[in-house]
Amino acid sequence: MTDNVILIVTISLIIMLSPFIAKALRLPTTPIEIILGSLFGYAGFLHDEHLFNLVAEFGFLYLMFIAGTEINLKDVLKTPKRIVKKVSLYLIILYIFSILFAMQFHLGKIFIVLLPLISVGLVASLAKEYGKTPWLNLSMVAGGIGEVTSIVILTITAAALKSGVGLVLFQHIMALLAFLLFMFLLFRFMQLLFWWFPKVATALMPHQDRAEQDIRLSMGIFFLLVGAMLYLHLELALGSFLAGIFIPSFFQHKRELPEKLASFGFGFLIPIFFIHIGSSFHLDALFMNGLIKEALIITIVMILMRLIASVVFLKELGITDTILFGLSHSMPLTLLIAMATLAYTAHSIDTLHYYAFILASLFQVINVMIIIKIINKRRT
């Protein structure tokens, strides 16, 4: 009982103090939460507890839900074909670079999946700080497409790691394709429904909402799609992400809703996920032979491959904004940690590389945030 009390108090203190420490160090709150989780975990104040693990997993799913709310499907569908082609080329270059790097250094096949991962979670935090600049607008569009691609690949990889390559994997892929087709048809149906009957949207989420109907409906969509993923034995993150896309795509009159949902998540659930990640990283691992070197190599490679691939947008953005675009996708912290954890539990990577990926995700966030800030200051 005493251990659980200490656990709850420690988590509470980290959640409360992290923003102040982050502000003092001029860093994002996320890496601070991970670092504090690691320090307090090493000191024995955080321990493995079922409820802690469960809330942390829910925090990750909620983070993917919030990432989905940053993407308006209608805006994505209106993206010019020329930009869509360039985004596709950008992603292809990332995966080609990843394949060549894995082959050159005789790394496992899982590295081909891990290195090109894209997540818009921290891109959204950049948008809050720097506004809707051209490079960030394009970064959100390309990041949204890239994140969907990453999550689909993550889903297939998760199935392959659990069941191996065979009939079961084929069934998982067919279930995934059937689900994506169903979601596409559902999106089209809702698009037509709200076009013909625009009052349906305001009936579901009224402007004057004393019963918090908007939150209730959002949570209902979230849990329904997570439940569907559980039933189909697919990656839960995909369902969470798609649930998030529903909100800005069909309830545009509730512009404050994504921020409302994000405030709850970033104030409570999501920090617990990052604290849990930190507590699972044992500080003794820093003394493992070659860990720092591996983490630095992964960090440099992941940043460089995105900077090289982003050259396809040079004509649209110019040199400085192209560099900023590439850097903005160099922090796939949430997906990288989730995928590395999945690969580690399936024994596809060893302990050294698991810790190296967690450490690299921290290096990426801290260094990229600082570089972007320096570039923006020099430009102004």
XYZ file of C-alpha atoms in Angstrom:
380
model
C 0.000 0.000 0.000
C 2.820 2.405 0.967
C 4.599 1.762 -2.352
C 1.454 2.657 -4.298
C 1.004 5.864 -2.293
C 4.610 6.847 -3.098
C 3.969 5.984 -6.779
C 0.853 8.203 -6.944
C 2.536 11.117 -5.131
C 5.625 10.892 -7.368
C 3.584 10.861 -10.587
C 1.562 13.829 -9.316
C 4.693 15.836 -8.492
C 6.266 15.104 -11.899
C 3.078 16.165 -13.717
C 2.918 19.420 -11.697
C 6.622 20.345 -11.807
C 7.533 19.334 -15.387
C 6.160 22.500 -17.081
C 8.116 24.764 -14.693
C 11.366 22.844 -15.241
C 10.767 22.800 -19.014
C 10.161 26.559 -19.018
C 13.341 27.188 -16.998
C 15.406 25.013 -19.390
C 13.526 26.306 -22.479
C 12.739 22.779 -23.614
C 9.489 20.948 -24.481
C 7.725 19.355 -21.509
C 7.765 15.838 -23.014
C 11.518 15.072 -22.711
C 11.506 16.550 -19.188
C 8.724 14.105 -18.192
C 10.706 11.183 -19.610
C 13.930 12.277 -17.888
C 12.190 12.811 -14.524
C 10.443 9.453 -14.912
C 13.821 7.823 -15.429
C 15.433 9.625 -12.458
C 12.606 8.877 -10.013
C 12.321 5.323 -11.344
C 16.035 4.797 -10.718
C 15.632 6.232 -7.187
C 12.887 3.671 -6.496
C 9.923 6.053 -6.328
C 8.300 4.563 -9.445
C 7.704 0.835 -9.778
C 5.908 -1.600 -12.056
C 2.208 -1.525 -11.209
C -0.713 -2.842 -13.287
C -2.786 0.344 -12.966
C 0.252 2.515 -13.830
C 0.882 0.398 -16.954
C -2.796 0.511 -17.940
C -3.148 4.300 -17.596
C 0.153 4.785 -19.445
C -1.102 2.661 -22.354
C -4.359 4.604 -22.382
C -2.298 7.812 -22.369
C -0.487 6.674 -25.520
C -3.783 5.873 -27.268
C -5.154 9.258 -26.249
C -2.007 10.911 -27.632
C -2.639 9.218 -30.983
C -6.252 10.421 -30.761
C -5.046 14.018 -30.229
C -2.605 13.640 -33.153
C -5.583 12.679 -35.313
C -7.479 15.826 -34.304
C -4.690 17.890 -35.907
C -5.670 16.559 -39.342
C -8.731 17.769 -41.224
C -9.532 15.067 -43.774
C -11.389 17.518 -46.002
C -8.296 19.753 -46.213
C -6.067 16.740 -46.916
C -8.368 15.606 -49.757
C -8.163 19.122 -51.219
C -4.355 18.946 -51.326
C -3.134 19.537 -54.901
C -2.095 16.358 -56.735
C 1.335 17.869 -57.316
C 1.903 18.101 -53.538
C 0.502 14.586 -52.941
C 2.956 13.202 -55.519
C 5.840 15.013 -53.816
C 4.753 13.731 -50.396
C 4.671 10.198 -51.832
C 8.156 10.703 -53.296
C 9.331 12.068 -49.938
C 8.109 8.924 -48.129
C 9.566 6.599 -50.793
C 13.000 8.263 -50.406
C 12.806 7.779 -46.620
C 12.123 4.054 -46.967
C 14.769 3.586 -49.688
C 17.319 5.333 -47.454
C 16.234 3.128 -44.538
C 16.590 -0.090 -46.578
C 20.047 0.901 -47.839
C 21.252 1.854 -44.344
C 19.956 -1.406 -42.802
C 21.597 -3.473 -45.573
C 24.888 -1.557 -45.443
C 25.341 -2.069 -41.688
C 23.734 -5.556 -41.574
C 20.921 -4.465 -39.258
C 17.677 -6.359 -38.685
C 14.653 -5.857 -40.931
C 12.859 -4.057 -38.099
C 15.205 -1.078 -38.616
C 13.652 -0.553 -42.071
C 10.347 0.108 -40.280
C 11.730 2.101 -37.340
C 13.947 4.663 -39.084
C 11.366 6.311 -41.423
C 8.584 6.649 -38.820
C 6.724 9.977 -38.883
C 4.508 11.412 -36.140
C 2.733 14.782 -36.116
C 2.430 14.933 -32.318
C 5.362 17.306 -31.820
C 4.733 19.049 -35.162
C 1.476 20.225 -33.567
C 3.446 21.694 -30.643
C 5.651 23.552 -33.153
C 2.514 24.995 -34.772
C 1.430 26.360 -31.366
C 4.816 28.060 -30.924
C 5.538 29.348 -34.454
C 2.035 29.695 -35.927
C 0.683 28.457 -39.259
C 3.788 29.089 -41.384
C 4.029 27.600 -44.936
C 6.587 24.979 -43.891
C 4.477 23.927 -40.896
C 1.275 23.745 -42.961
C 3.008 21.472 -45.473
C 4.635 19.563 -42.614
C 1.203 18.816 -41.119
C -0.175 17.584 -44.475
C 2.883 15.444 -45.262
C 3.105 14.357 -41.617
C -0.546 13.289 -41.580
C -0.079 11.112 -44.671
C 3.237 9.859 -43.291
C 1.757 9.049 -39.883
C -1.113 7.071 -41.402
C 1.469 5.181 -43.487
C 3.629 4.626 -40.382
C 0.687 3.348 -38.305
C -0.469 1.002 -41.082
C 3.083 -0.377 -41.372
C 3.247 -0.553 -37.546
C -0.021 -2.565 -37.546
C 1.269 -5.038 -40.142
C 4.658 -5.288 -38.395
C 2.976 -5.891 -35.017
C 0.954 -8.729 -36.539
C 4.082 -10.185 -38.196
C 6.055 -10.045 -34.932
C 3.271 -11.749 -32.970
C 2.198 -14.429 -35.448
C 5.072 -14.663 -37.944
C 4.768 -14.645 -41.717
C 1.971 -16.973 -42.775
C -1.790 -17.422 -42.934
C -2.442 -15.505 -39.690
C -0.505 -12.472 -40.992
C -2.471 -12.630 -44.265
C -5.728 -12.651 -42.255
C -4.542 -9.609 -40.300
C -3.703 -7.732 -43.502
C -7.101 -8.608 -45.013
C -8.826 -7.442 -41.805
C -6.822 -4.198 -41.936
C -7.716 -3.561 -45.593
C -11.388 -4.340 -44.905
C -11.373 -1.951 -41.940
C -9.706 0.848 -43.937
C -12.237 0.354 -46.756
C -15.074 0.490 -44.215
C -13.648 3.680 -42.696
C -13.306 5.279 -46.153
C -16.937 4.466 -46.964
C -18.023 5.737 -43.541
C -16.163 9.010 -44.080
C -17.806 9.447 -47.496
C -21.246 8.634 -46.065
C -20.852 11.163 -43.242
C -19.555 13.737 -45.702
C -22.741 13.356 -47.786
C -24.973 13.226 -44.691
C -23.608 16.477 -43.260
C -23.712 18.120 -46.690
C -27.395 17.300 -47.217
C -28.369 17.780 -43.560
C -25.932 20.325 -42.026
C -28.056 20.609 -38.858
C -27.094 17.028 -37.898
C -23.609 18.190 -36.900
C -24.958 20.927 -34.614
C -27.545 18.522 -33.185
C -24.791 16.076 -32.233
C -22.524 18.864 -30.939
C -24.626 21.959 -30.175
C -23.039 25.413 -29.847
C -24.616 25.927 -26.427
C -23.553 22.706 -24.727
C -24.123 22.473 -20.977
C -24.012 18.655 -20.939
C -20.491 18.531 -22.489
C -22.038 16.625 -25.392
C -19.014 17.345 -27.605
C -16.654 15.618 -25.157
C -19.035 12.689 -24.690
C -19.395 12.124 -28.447
C -15.624 12.451 -28.970
C -14.923 9.875 -26.274
C -17.640 7.626 -27.698
C -15.999 7.686 -31.155
C -12.595 7.087 -29.544
C -13.703 4.021 -27.550
C -15.783 2.586 -30.414
C -12.805 2.550 -32.772
C -10.435 1.230 -30.098
C -12.991 -1.522 -29.439
C -13.158 -2.303 -33.159
C -9.358 -2.615 -33.232
C -9.447 -4.971 -30.243
C -12.082 -7.146 -31.924
C -10.097 -7.290 -35.197
C -6.775 -7.873 -33.338
C -5.254 -4.831 -35.055
C -3.026 -2.067 -33.701
C -5.067 0.080 -31.274
C -3.110 3.206 -32.237
C -4.655 3.113 -35.730
C -8.194 3.199 -34.335
C -7.275 6.035 -31.944
C -5.715 8.074 -34.732
C -8.677 7.621 -37.096
C -11.092 8.525 -34.276
C -9.237 11.814 -33.851
C -9.577 12.630 -37.560
C -13.384 12.498 -37.210
C -13.485 15.569 -34.943
C -12.084 18.375 -37.179
C -13.328 16.715 -40.375
C -17.047 16.679 -39.517
C -17.493 19.087 -36.611
C -15.779 22.203 -37.920
C -18.215 24.446 -36.040
C -16.587 23.246 -32.781
C -13.199 24.811 -33.483
C -12.283 24.917 -29.810
C -12.931 21.167 -29.326
C -9.499 19.784 -30.420
C -7.819 22.224 -28.023
C -10.277 21.265 -25.291
C -9.493 17.561 -25.787
C -5.743 18.249 -25.976
C -5.800 20.265 -22.732
C -7.226 17.298 -20.845
C -4.803 14.841 -22.449
C -1.625 16.880 -22.044
C -2.620 17.852 -18.532
C -3.233 14.330 -17.240
C -3.156 11.156 -19.352
C -0.316 11.816 -21.813
C 2.287 12.851 -19.174
C 1.702 9.519 -17.408
C 2.623 7.710 -20.642
C 5.907 9.638 -20.917
C 6.684 9.196 -17.204
C 6.116 5.446 -17.650
C 8.510 5.393 -20.620
C 11.110 7.182 -18.525
C 10.668 4.776 -15.608
C 11.269 1.825 -17.965
C 14.621 3.318 -19.014
C 17.144 2.252 -16.384
C 19.909 4.836 -15.898
C 22.407 1.998 -15.428
C 21.943 1.356 -19.153
C 23.864 4.566 -19.901
C 27.005 2.670 -18.938
C 26.299 -0.132 -21.427
C 29.155 -0.465 -23.882
C 28.338 1.397 -27.098
C 24.882 2.683 -26.040
C 25.615 6.418 -26.404
C 27.358 5.794 -29.733
C 24.397 3.766 -31.090
C 21.903 6.399 -29.921
C 23.901 9.193 -31.580
C 24.173 7.239 -34.852
C 20.411 6.588 -34.893
C 19.737 10.277 -34.108
C 22.042 11.594 -36.853
C 20.815 9.085 -39.455
C 17.126 9.780 -38.764
C 17.635 13.547 -39.001
C 19.846 13.402 -42.107
C 17.531 11.083 -44.054
C 14.627 13.480 -43.507
C 16.694 16.515 -44.502
C 17.793 14.722 -47.695
C 14.248 13.552 -48.539
C 12.789 17.031 -47.893
C 14.753 18.377 -50.876
C 11.727 17.382 -53.003
C 9.943 20.442 -51.520
C 12.802 22.871 -52.259
C 10.864 24.603 -55.049
C 7.807 25.208 -52.840
C 9.591 26.219 -49.640
C 13.078 27.508 -50.364
C 16.265 26.384 -48.596
C 15.565 27.559 -45.017
C 11.953 26.342 -44.867
C 12.938 23.034 -46.494
C 15.457 22.474 -43.688
C 12.815 23.378 -41.096
C 10.346 21.013 -42.795
C 12.835 18.123 -42.621
C 13.675 18.883 -38.995
C 9.983 19.005 -38.008
C 9.605 15.329 -39.004
C 12.774 14.307 -37.148
C 10.996 13.850 -33.799
C 8.731 10.770 -34.132
C 9.066 10.303 -30.382
C 5.768 8.565 -29.597
C 5.702 6.144 -32.523
C 9.433 5.437 -32.270
C 9.185 4.496 -28.592
C 5.991 2.466 -29.173
C 7.487 0.588 -32.116
C 10.829 0.018 -30.358
C 8.953 -1.357 -27.324
C 6.928 -3.652 -29.571
C 10.074 -4.888 -31.346
C 11.854 -5.431 -28.020
C 9.011 -7.470 -26.472
C 8.938 -9.582 -29.660
C 12.757 -10.089 -29.358
C 13.366 -8.424 -32.759
C 15.909 -6.020 -31.241
C 18.208 -6.542 -28.279
C 18.295 -4.541 -25.040
C 21.134 -2.320 -26.299
C 19.205 -1.159 -29.367
C 15.955 -0.793 -27.397
C 17.603 1.630 -24.975
C 19.435 3.268 -27.906
C 16.111 4.058 -29.628
C 14.620 5.537 -26.433
C 17.757 7.633 -25.882
C 17.814 8.644 -29.557
C 14.184 9.816 -29.347
C 15.209 12.170 -26.507
C 18.296 13.378 -28.389
C 16.130 14.095 -31.435
C 13.532 16.157 -29.564
C 16.046 18.213 -27.573
C 18.454 18.898 -30.464
C 15.835 19.475 -33.163
C 13.819 21.875 -30.984
C 16.993 23.878 -30.241
C 18.082 23.936 -33.928
C 14.619 25.068 -35.107
C 14.620 27.832 -32.480
C 18.101 29.016 -33.584
C 17.128 29.038 -37.295
C 13.939 31.005 -36.576
C 15.790 33.533 -34.407
C 18.425 34.142 -37.077
C 15.745 34.620 -39.732
C 13.898 37.199 -37.663
